[in-house]
Coordinates of C-alpha atoms in Angstrom, one line a residue:
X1 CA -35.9 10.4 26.7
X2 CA -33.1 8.1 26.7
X3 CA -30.2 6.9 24.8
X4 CA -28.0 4.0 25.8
X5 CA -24.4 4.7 27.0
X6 CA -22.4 2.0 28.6
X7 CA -19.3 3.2 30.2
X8 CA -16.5 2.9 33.3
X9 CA -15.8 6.3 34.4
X10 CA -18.3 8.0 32.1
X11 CA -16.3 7.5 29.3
X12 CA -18.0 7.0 25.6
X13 CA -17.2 3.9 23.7
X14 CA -16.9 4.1 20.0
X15 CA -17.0 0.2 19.0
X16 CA -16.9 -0.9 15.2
X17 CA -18.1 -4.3 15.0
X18 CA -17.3 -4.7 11.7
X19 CA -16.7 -7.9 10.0
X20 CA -14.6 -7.4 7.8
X21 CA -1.2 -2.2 2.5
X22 CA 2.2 -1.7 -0.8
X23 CA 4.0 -2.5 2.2
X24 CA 3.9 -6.4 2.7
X25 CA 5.6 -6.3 6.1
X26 CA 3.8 -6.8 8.6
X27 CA 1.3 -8.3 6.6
X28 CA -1.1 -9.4 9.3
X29 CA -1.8 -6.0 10.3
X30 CA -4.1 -5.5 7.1
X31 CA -6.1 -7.4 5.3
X32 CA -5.5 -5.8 2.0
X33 CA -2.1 -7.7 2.6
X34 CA -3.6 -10.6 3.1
X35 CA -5.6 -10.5 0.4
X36 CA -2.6 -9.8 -1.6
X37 CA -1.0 -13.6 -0.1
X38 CA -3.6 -14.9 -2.0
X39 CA -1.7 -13.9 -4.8
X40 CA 1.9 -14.9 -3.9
X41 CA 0.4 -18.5 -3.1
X42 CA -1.4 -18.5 -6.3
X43 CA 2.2 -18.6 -7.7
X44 CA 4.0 -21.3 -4.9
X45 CA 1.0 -23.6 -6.6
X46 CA 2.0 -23.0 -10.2
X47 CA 5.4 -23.7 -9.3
X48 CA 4.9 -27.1 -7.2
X49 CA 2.4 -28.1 -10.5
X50 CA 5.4 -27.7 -12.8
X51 CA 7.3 -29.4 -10.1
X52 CA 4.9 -32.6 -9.8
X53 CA 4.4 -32.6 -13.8
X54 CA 8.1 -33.2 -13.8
X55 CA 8.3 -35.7 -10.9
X56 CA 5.5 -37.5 -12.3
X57 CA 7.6 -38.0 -15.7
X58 CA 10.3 -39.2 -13.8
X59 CA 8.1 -41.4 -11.9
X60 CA 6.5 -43.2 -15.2
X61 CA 10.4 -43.3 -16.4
X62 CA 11.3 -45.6 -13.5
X63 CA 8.0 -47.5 -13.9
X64 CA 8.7 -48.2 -17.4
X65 CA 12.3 -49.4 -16.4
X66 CA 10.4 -51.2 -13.4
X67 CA 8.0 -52.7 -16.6
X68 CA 10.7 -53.8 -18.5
X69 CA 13.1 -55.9 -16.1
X70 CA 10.2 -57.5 -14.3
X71 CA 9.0 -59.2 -17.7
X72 CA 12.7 -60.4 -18.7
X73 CA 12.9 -62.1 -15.5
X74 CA 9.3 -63.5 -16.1
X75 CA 9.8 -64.8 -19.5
X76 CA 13.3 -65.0 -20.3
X77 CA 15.4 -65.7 -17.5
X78 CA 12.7 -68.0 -16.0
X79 CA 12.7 -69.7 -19.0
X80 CA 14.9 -72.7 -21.1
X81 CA 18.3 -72.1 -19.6
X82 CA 18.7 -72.1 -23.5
X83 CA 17.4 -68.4 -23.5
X84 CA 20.6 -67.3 -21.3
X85 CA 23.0 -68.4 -23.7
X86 CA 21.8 -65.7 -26.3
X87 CA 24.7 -63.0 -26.3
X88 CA 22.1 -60.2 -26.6
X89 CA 20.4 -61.4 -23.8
X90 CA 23.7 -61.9 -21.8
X91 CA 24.9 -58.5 -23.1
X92 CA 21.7 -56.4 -22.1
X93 CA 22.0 -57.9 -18.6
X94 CA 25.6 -57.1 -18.2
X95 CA 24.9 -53.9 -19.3
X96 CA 21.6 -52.7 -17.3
X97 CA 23.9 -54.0 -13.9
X98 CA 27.0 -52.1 -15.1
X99 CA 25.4 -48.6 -16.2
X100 CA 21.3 -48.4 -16.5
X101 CA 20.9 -49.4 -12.5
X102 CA 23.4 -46.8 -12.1
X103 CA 21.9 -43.8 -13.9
X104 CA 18.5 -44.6 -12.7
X105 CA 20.1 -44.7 -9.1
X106 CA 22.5 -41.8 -8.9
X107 CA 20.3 -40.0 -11.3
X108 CA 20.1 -36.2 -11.3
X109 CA 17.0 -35.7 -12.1
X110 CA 15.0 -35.7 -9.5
X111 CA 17.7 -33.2 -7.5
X112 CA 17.1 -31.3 -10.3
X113 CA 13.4 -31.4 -10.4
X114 CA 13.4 -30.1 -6.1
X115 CA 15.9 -27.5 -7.3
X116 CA 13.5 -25.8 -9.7
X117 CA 10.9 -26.2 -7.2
X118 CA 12.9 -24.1 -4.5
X119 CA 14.6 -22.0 -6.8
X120 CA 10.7 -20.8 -7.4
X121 CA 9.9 -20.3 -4.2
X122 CA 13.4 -18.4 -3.4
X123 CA 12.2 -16.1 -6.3
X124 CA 8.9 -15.3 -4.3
X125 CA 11.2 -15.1 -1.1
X126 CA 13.6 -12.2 -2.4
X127 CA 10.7 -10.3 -3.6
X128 CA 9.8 -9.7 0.3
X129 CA 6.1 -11.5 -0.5
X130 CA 6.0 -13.9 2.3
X131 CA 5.0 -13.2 5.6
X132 CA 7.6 -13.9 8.0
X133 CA 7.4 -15.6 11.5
X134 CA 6.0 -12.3 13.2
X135 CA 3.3 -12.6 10.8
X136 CA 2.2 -15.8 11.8
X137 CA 2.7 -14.9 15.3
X138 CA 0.5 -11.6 14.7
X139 CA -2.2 -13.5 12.6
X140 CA -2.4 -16.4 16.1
X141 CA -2.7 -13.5 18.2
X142 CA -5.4 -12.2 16.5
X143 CA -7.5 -15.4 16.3
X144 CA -7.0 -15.0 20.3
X145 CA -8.1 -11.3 20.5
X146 CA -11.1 -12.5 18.6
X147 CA -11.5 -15.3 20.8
X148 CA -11.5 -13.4 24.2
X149 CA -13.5 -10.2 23.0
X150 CA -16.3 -11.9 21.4
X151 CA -16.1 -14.8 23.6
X152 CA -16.0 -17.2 20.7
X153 CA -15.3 -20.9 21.6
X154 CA -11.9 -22.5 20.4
X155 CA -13.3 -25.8 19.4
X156 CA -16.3 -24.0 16.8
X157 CA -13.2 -21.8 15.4
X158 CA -11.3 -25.2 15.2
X159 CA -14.8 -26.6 12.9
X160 CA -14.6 -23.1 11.1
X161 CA -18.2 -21.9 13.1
X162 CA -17.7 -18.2 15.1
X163 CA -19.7 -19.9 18.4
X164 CA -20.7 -18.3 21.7
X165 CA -22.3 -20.3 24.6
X166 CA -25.5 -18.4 25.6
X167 CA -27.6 -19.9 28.3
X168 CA -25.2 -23.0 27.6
X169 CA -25.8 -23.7 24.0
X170 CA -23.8 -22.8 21.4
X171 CA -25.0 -19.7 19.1
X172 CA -23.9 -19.0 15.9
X173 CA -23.0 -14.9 15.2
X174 CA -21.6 -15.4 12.6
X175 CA -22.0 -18.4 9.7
X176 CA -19.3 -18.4 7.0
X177 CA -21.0 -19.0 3.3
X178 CA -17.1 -21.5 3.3
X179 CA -16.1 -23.0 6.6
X180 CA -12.5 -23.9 7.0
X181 CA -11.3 -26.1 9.7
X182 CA -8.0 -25.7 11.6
X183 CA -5.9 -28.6 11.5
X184 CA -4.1 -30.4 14.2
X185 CA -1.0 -28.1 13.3
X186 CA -2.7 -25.0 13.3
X187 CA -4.0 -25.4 16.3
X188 CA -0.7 -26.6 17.4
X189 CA 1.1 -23.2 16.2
X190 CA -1.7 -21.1 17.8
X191 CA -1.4 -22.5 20.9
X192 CA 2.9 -22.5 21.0
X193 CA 2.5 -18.8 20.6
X194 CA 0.5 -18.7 23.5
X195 CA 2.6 -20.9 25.1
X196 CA 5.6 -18.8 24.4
X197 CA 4.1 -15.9 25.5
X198 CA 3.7 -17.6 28.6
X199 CA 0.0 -17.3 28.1
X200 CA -1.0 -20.5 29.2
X201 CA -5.0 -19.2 29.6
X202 CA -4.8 -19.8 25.6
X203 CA -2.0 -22.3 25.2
X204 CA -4.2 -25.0 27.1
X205 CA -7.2 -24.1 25.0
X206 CA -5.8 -24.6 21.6
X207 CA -3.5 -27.3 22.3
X208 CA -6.1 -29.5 23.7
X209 CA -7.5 -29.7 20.3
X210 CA -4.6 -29.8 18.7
X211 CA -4.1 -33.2 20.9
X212 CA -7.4 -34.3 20.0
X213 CA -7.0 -33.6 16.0
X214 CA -3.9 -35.6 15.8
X215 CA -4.8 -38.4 18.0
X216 CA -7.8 -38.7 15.6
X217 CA -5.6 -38.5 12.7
X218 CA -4.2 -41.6 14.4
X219 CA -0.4 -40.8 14.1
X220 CA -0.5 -40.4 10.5
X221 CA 2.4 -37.4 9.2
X222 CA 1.8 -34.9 6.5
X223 CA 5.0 -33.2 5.1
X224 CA 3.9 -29.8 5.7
X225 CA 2.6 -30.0 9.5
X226 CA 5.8 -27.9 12.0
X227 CA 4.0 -30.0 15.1
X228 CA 3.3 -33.8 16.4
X229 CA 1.6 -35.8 18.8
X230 CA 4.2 -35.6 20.6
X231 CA 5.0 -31.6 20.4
X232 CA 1.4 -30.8 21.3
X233 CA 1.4 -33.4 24.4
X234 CA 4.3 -31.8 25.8
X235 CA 3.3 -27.9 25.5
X236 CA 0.0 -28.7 26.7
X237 CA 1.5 -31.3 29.9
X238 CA 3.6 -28.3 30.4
X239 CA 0.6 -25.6 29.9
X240 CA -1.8 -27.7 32.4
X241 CA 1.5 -27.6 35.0
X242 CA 1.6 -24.1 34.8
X243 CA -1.8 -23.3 35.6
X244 CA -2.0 -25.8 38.6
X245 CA -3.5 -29.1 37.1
X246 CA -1.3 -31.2 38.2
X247 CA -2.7 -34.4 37.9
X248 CA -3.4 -34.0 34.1
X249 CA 0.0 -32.7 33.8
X250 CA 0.8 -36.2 34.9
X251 CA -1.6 -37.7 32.6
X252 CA -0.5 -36.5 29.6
X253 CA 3.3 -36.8 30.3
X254 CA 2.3 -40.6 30.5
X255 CA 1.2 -40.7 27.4
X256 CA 3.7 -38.7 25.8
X257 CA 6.6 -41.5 27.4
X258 CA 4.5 -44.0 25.1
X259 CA 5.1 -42.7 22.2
X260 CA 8.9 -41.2 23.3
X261 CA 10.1 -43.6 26.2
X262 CA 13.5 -42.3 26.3
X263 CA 13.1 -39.2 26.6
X264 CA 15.0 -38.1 30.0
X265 CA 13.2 -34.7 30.8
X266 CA 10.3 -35.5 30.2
X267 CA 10.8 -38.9 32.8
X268 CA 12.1 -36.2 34.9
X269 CA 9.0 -34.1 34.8
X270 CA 6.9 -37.3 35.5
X271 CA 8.4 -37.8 38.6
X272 CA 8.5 -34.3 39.9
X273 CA 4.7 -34.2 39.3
X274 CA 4.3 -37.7 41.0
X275 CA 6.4 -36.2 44.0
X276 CA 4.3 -33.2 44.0
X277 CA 1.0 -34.5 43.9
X278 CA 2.1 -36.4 47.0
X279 CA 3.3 -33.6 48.7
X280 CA 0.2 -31.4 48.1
X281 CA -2.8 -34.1 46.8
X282 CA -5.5 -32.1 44.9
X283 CA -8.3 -31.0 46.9
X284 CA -11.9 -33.0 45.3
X285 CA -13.5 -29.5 45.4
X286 CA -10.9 -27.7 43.9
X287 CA -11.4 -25.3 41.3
X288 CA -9.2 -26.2 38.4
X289 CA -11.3 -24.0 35.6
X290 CA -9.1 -21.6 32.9
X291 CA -9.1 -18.2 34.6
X292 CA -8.4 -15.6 32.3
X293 CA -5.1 -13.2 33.6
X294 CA -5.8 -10.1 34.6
X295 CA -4.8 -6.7 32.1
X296 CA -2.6 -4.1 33.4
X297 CA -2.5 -1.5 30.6
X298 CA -6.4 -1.4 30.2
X299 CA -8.5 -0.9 33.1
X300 CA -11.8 -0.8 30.9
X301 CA -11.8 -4.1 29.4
X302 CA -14.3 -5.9 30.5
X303 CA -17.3 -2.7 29.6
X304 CA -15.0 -2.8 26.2
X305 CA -15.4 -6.4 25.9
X306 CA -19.0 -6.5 26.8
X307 CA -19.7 -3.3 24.2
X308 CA -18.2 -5.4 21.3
X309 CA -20.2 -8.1 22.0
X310 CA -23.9 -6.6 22.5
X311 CA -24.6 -6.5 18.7
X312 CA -28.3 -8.0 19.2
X313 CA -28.9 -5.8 22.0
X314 CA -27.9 -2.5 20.8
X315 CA -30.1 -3.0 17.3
X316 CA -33.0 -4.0 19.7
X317 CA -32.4 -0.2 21.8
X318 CA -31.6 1.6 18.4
X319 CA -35.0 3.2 18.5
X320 CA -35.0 4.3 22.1
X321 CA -32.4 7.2 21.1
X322 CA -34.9 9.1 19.5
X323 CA -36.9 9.9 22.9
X324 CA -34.7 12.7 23.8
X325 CA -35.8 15.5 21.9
X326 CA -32.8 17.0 21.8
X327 CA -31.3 14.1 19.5
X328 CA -32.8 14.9 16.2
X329 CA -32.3 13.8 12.2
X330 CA -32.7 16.5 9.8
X331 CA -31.0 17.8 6.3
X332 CA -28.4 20.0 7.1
X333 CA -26.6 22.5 5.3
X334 CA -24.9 25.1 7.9
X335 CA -26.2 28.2 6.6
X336 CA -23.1 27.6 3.4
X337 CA -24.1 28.4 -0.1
X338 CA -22.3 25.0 -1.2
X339 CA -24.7 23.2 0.7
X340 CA -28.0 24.9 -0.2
X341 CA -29.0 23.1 -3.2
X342 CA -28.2 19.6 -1.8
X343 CA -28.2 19.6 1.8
X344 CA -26.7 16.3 4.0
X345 CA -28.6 13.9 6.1
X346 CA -27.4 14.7 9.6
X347 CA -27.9 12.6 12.5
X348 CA -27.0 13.4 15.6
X349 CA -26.2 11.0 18.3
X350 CA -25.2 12.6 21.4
X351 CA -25.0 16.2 23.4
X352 CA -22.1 15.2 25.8
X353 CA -20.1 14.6 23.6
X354 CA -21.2 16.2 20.6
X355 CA -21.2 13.4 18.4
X356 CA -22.3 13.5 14.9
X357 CA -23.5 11.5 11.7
X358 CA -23.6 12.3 8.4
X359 CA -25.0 10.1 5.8
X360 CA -23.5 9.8 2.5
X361 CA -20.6 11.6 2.8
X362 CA -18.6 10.4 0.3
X363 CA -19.7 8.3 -2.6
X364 CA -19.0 4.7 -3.8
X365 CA -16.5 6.1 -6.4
X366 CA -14.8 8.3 -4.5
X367 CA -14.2 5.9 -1.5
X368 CA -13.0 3.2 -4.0
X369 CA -10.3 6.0 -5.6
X370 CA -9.2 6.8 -1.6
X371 CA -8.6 2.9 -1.0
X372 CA -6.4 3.1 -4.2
X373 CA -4.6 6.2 -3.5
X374 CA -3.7 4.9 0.1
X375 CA -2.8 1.6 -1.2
X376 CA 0.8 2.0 -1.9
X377 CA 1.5 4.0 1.3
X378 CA 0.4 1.4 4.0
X379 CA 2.3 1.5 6.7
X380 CA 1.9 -0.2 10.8
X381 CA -0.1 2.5 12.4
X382 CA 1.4 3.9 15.3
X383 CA 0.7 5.5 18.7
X384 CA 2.6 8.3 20.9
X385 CA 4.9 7.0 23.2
X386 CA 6.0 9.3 25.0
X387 CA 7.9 11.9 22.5
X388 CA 8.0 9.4 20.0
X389 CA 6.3 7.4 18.1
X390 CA 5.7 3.3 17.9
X391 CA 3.9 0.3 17.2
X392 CA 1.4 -1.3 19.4
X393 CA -0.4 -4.1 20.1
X394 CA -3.2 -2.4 21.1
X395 CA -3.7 -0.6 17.6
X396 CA -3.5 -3.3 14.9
X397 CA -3.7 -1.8 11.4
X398 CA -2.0 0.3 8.9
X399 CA -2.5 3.4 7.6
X400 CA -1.1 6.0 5.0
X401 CA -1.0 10.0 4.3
X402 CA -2.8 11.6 1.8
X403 CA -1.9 15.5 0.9
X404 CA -4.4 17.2 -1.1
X405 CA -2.1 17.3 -3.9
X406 CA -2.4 13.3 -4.2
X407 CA -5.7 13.5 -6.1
X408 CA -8.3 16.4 -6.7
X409 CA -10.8 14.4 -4.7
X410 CA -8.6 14.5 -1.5
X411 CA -9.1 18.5 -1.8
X412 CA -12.9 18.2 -2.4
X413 CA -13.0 16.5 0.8
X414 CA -11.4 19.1 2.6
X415 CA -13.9 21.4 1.1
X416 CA -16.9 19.2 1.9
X417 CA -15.3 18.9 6.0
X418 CA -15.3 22.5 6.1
X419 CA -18.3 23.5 4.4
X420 CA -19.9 21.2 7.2
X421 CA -18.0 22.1 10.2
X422 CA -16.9 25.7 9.1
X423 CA -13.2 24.6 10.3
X424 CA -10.2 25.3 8.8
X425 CA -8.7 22.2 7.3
X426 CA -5.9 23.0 5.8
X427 CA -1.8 22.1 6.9
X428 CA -0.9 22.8 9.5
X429 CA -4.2 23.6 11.3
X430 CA -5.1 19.8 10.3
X431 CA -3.4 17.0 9.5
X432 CA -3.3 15.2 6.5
X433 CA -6.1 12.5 5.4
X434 CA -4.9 9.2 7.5
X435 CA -6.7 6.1 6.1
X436 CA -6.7 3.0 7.3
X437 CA -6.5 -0.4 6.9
X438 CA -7.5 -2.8 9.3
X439 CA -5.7 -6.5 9.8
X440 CA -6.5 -10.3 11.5
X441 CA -8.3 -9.4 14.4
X442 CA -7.8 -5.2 13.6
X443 CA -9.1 -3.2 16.7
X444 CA -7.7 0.0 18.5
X445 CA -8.4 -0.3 22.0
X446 CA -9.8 2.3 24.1
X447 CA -8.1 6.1 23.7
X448 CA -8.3 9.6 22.9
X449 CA -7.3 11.1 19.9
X450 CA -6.2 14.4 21.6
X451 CA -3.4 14.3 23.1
X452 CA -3.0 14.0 26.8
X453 CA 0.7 14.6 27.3
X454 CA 2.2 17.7 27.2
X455 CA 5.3 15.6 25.6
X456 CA 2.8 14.8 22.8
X457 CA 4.7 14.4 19.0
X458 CA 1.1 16.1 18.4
X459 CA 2.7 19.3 19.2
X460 CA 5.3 19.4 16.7
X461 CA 3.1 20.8 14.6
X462 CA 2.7 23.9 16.5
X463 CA -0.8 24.0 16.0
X464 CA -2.1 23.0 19.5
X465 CA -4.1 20.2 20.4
X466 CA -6.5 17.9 18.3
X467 CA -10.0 20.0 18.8
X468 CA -12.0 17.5 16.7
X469 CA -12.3 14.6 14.3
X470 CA -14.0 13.7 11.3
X471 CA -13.6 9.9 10.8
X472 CA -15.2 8.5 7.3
X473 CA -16.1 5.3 6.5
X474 CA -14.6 4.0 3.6
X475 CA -15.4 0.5 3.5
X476 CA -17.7 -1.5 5.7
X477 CA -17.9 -4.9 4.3
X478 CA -19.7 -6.8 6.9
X479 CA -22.2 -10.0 7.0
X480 CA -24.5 -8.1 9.8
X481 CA -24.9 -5.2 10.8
X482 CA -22.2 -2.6 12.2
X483 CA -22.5 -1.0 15.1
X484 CA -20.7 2.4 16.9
X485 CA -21.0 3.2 20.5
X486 CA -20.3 7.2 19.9
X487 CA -22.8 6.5 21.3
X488 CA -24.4 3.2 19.7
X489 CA -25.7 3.4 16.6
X490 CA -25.7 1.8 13.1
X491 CA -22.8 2.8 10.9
X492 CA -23.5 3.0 7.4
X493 CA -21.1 2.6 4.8
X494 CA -19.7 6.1 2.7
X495 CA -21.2 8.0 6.2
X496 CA -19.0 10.4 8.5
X497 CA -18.5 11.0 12.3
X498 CA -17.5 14.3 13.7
X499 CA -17.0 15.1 17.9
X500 CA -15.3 17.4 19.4
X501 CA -12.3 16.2 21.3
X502 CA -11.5 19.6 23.5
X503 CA -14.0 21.7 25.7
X504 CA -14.0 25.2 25.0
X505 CA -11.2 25.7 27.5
X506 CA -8.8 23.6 25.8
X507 CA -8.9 20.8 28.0
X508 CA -9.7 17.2 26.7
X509 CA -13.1 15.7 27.2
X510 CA -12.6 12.3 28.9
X511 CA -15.9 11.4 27.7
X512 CA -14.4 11.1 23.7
X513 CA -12.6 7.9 25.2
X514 CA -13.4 5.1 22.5
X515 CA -12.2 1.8 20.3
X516 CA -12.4 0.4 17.4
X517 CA -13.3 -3.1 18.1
X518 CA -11.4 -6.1 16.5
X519 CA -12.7 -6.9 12.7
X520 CA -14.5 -10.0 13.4
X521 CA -15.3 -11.0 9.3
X522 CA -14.8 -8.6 6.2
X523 CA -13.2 -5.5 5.4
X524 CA -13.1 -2.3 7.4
X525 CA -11.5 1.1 5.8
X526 CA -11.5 4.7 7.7
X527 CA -10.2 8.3 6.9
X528 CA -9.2 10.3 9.4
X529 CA -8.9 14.0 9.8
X530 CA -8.2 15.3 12.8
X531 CA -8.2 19.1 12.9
X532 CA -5.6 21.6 15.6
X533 CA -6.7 24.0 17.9
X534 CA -4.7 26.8 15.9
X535 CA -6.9 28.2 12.8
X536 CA -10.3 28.0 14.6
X537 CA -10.2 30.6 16.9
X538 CA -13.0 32.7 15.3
X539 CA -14.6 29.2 14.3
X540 CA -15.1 27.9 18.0
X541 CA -14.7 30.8 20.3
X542 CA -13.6 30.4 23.6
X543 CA -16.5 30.5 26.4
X544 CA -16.8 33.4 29.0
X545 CA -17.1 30.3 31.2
X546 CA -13.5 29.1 32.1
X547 CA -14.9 25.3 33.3
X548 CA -17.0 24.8 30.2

């Protein structure tokens, strides 16, 4: 019998394909944040409607005004000179050239009018609503993680289609019910923070179609667009420069002197690729394809990469688990009392690890009143570094504490974990329910949730070690199927994992390496509970076999 387990160095990948805080920082590191934008812009637009009702009553003012003088000079002034000697005539003129011209010219009104308008949006600024620059940067990034990990192409993101080329046509693997379609300046933003990230792999890539949108657009200017023509020519001349095209380098600094003649660096560049391209002419054969840079921090990217991306094939091998007899479904209850009269569907998954599923764990209700609960305490998830804590950008989410003393269902969990596992759940021998929220492009990349530093902040607790996890699923919103490599299987909404993180010995089990793979579409919510060494010692006894 055989199940399927992909790994580098026999490690076990847990991938969430899923397709998809009240902190608002950070906001691009959960989407319940930027669901909550929504919101905030809901408001900018009912200010800029009061704002154009206003300006449009001032526009009909001056129209009027524009009405009236037009047909004096039509009908009276171009009539019998007679017509001008009329003192009311002669008076009104005098008098629209002396004062009306002047009030309509040096009129407040429309000062006043923009005032309102940004006083409105200052109003939404103070309240700490809008996402800030690191936001926007975070959101790009994640269109880019998406990009690389599912292999998506940049030009069906840029038509609002999530594309992959497969035997060199373009598949759809995911079709959005609304398709939205980048602009020339969104493109243009995605690819400057590649660019200034020196990340010219994605820089060239998404400027090339920002090029390509605004030369369609042929020149034309919308107020709200940060980028031009000419801003997306240069990164991208640039961008080619750095990764060794030369020539189109050239090319496109050419074109940019069209539009910007003057401009004395970028003359300067021109002739510094002119002089190079003599000293060193391209070679016809050359290779001047994108090569994606090398990672340094995650030697098991590619078999990460490739796990996230085998949706079809993984539903195709689900059945070919269920060969090895020792991988079984049943209704369990552990020999408990509380379990006797209505037993859980288990499933388990895997041996080495011990990896476990249990179907309908928690119900609808009770995962919408853990979202709620966790709502207000969202915070940027962080990973050990070294005896500390911090942010990462290889965990993208945030996440919040629950105590059992936050809602009576938060103890009734505890209850269910243990009446399960036969663990002792409660502080300190476990931690508190951590759920989580995941952002733009959410993932966790590959890691253990033991620790494997002795300078661990794991330790503070004096508890020892994390021996094992329970991770529920609290929301799975998702347009196919989602799959977990723990090892593959479906996930099912409301279910639970458990695994064992530690051998009996106390040492960690390399092969509980695993991810949570960037939220491609939807909404993905998990609990946590990860339970100490400390408190289980009659639970899990030690083995008379030191290795094992």
């Amino acid at each position: 019998m055989q199940y399927y387990f992909k790994s580098i160095y026999s490690v076990c990948v847990i991938i969430n394909m899923i397709l998809i805080p009240f902190s608002f920082g950070e906001m691009y590191t959960s989407l319940l944040n930027v669901k909550q934008a929504s919101i905030v812009e809901r408001q900018l637009i009912d200010h800029l409607e009061t704002y154009i009702e206003h300006e449009s009553e001032r526009l009909e003012d001056i129209k009027r005004f524009y009405a009236k003088v037009s047909e004096l000079h039509s009908e009276v002034y171009n009539g019998p000179s007679a017509a001008m000697a009329n003192p009311l005539v002669a008076f009104t003129l005098i008098k629209r050239l002396q004062s009306e011209w002047i009030n309509l010219i040096y009129s407040d009104e429309a000062q006043e009018n923009t005032q309102a308008f940004r006083s409105g949006y200052e109003e939404v600024e103070e309240e700490g609503s809008l996402p800030k620059l690191e936001d926007l940067q975070g959101a790009a990034n994640g269109l880019m993680r998406l990009q690389d990990v599912y292999a998506l192409q940049v030009g069906g993101l840029v038509r609002g289609h999530f594309q992959r080329i497969t035997n060199g046509n373009p598949i759809d693997i995911y079709s959005p019910t609304i398709s939205v379609p980048l602009s020339g300046d969104d493109c243009f933003l995605v690819g400057k923070v590649a660019y200034e990230l020196e990340d010219y792999y994605h820089s060239v890539q998404w400027l090339e179609e920002s090029v390509r949108l605004f030369r369609g657009a042929e020149g034309g200017w919308s107020p709200e667009n940060e980028g031009t023509l000419e801003d997306a020519l240069d990164h991208l001349a640039f961008s080619h420069f750095k990764t060794g095209n030369i020539s189109y380098a050239l090319s496109l600094s050419q074109e940019l002197l069209n539009h910007d003649p003057m401009n004395r660096r970028v003359l300067k560049n021109v002739e510094k690729y002119e002089r190079l391209l003599v000293d060193n002419p391209p070679l016809l054969s050359a290779d001047t394809g994108l090569k994606r840079p090398n990672t340094t921090y995650l030697r098991t990217r590619n078999t990460y990469e490739r796990l996230c991306r085998t949706q079809d094939a993984l539903l195709s091998s689900q059945p070919m688990r269920y060969e090895n007899p020792r991988l079984f479904c049943d209704y369990f209850n552990n020999d408990s009392p509380g379990l006797l009269l209505q037993p859980i569907r288990r499933e388990v998954l895997s041996m080495q690890p011990y990896v476990v599923l249990y179907h309908s764990f928690i119900t609808g209700s009770e995962a919408e009143r853990i979202k709620d609960l966790a709502q207000t305490g969202l915070r940027r998830s962080v990973v050990a570094s070294g005896e500390e804590q911090a942010t990462a950008e290889y965990r993208i989410s945030k996440s919040a504490w629950l105590k059992d003393t936050a809602h009576p269902i938060i103890g009734r969990l505890d209850q269910r974990i243990t009446l399960l596992t036969s663990l002792n759940v409660q502080p300190p021998y476990a931690e508190y329910l951590q759920v989580v929220n995941y952002g733009i492009g959410g993932h966790y990349e590959p890691h253990f949730d033991h620790a494997t530093s002795a300078s661990s902040p794991l330790f503070r607790l004096n508890t020892g070690n994390r021996v094992a996890t329970f991770m529920i699923y609290v929301r799975v919103l998702s347009c196919y199927p989602v799959i977990d490599t723990f090892p593959m299987s479906l996930v099912f909404q409301n279910a639970a994992l458990f695994w064992w993180n530690l051998h009996r010995n106390g040492q960690g089990d390399g092969d509980t390496l695993h991810a949570g793979c960037p939220v491609l579409v939807g909404d993905k919510w998990v609990a946590n509970k990860w339970i100490h060494e400390y408190g289980q010692e009659f639970q899990r006894r030690c083995s008379p076999n030191p290795e094992e």
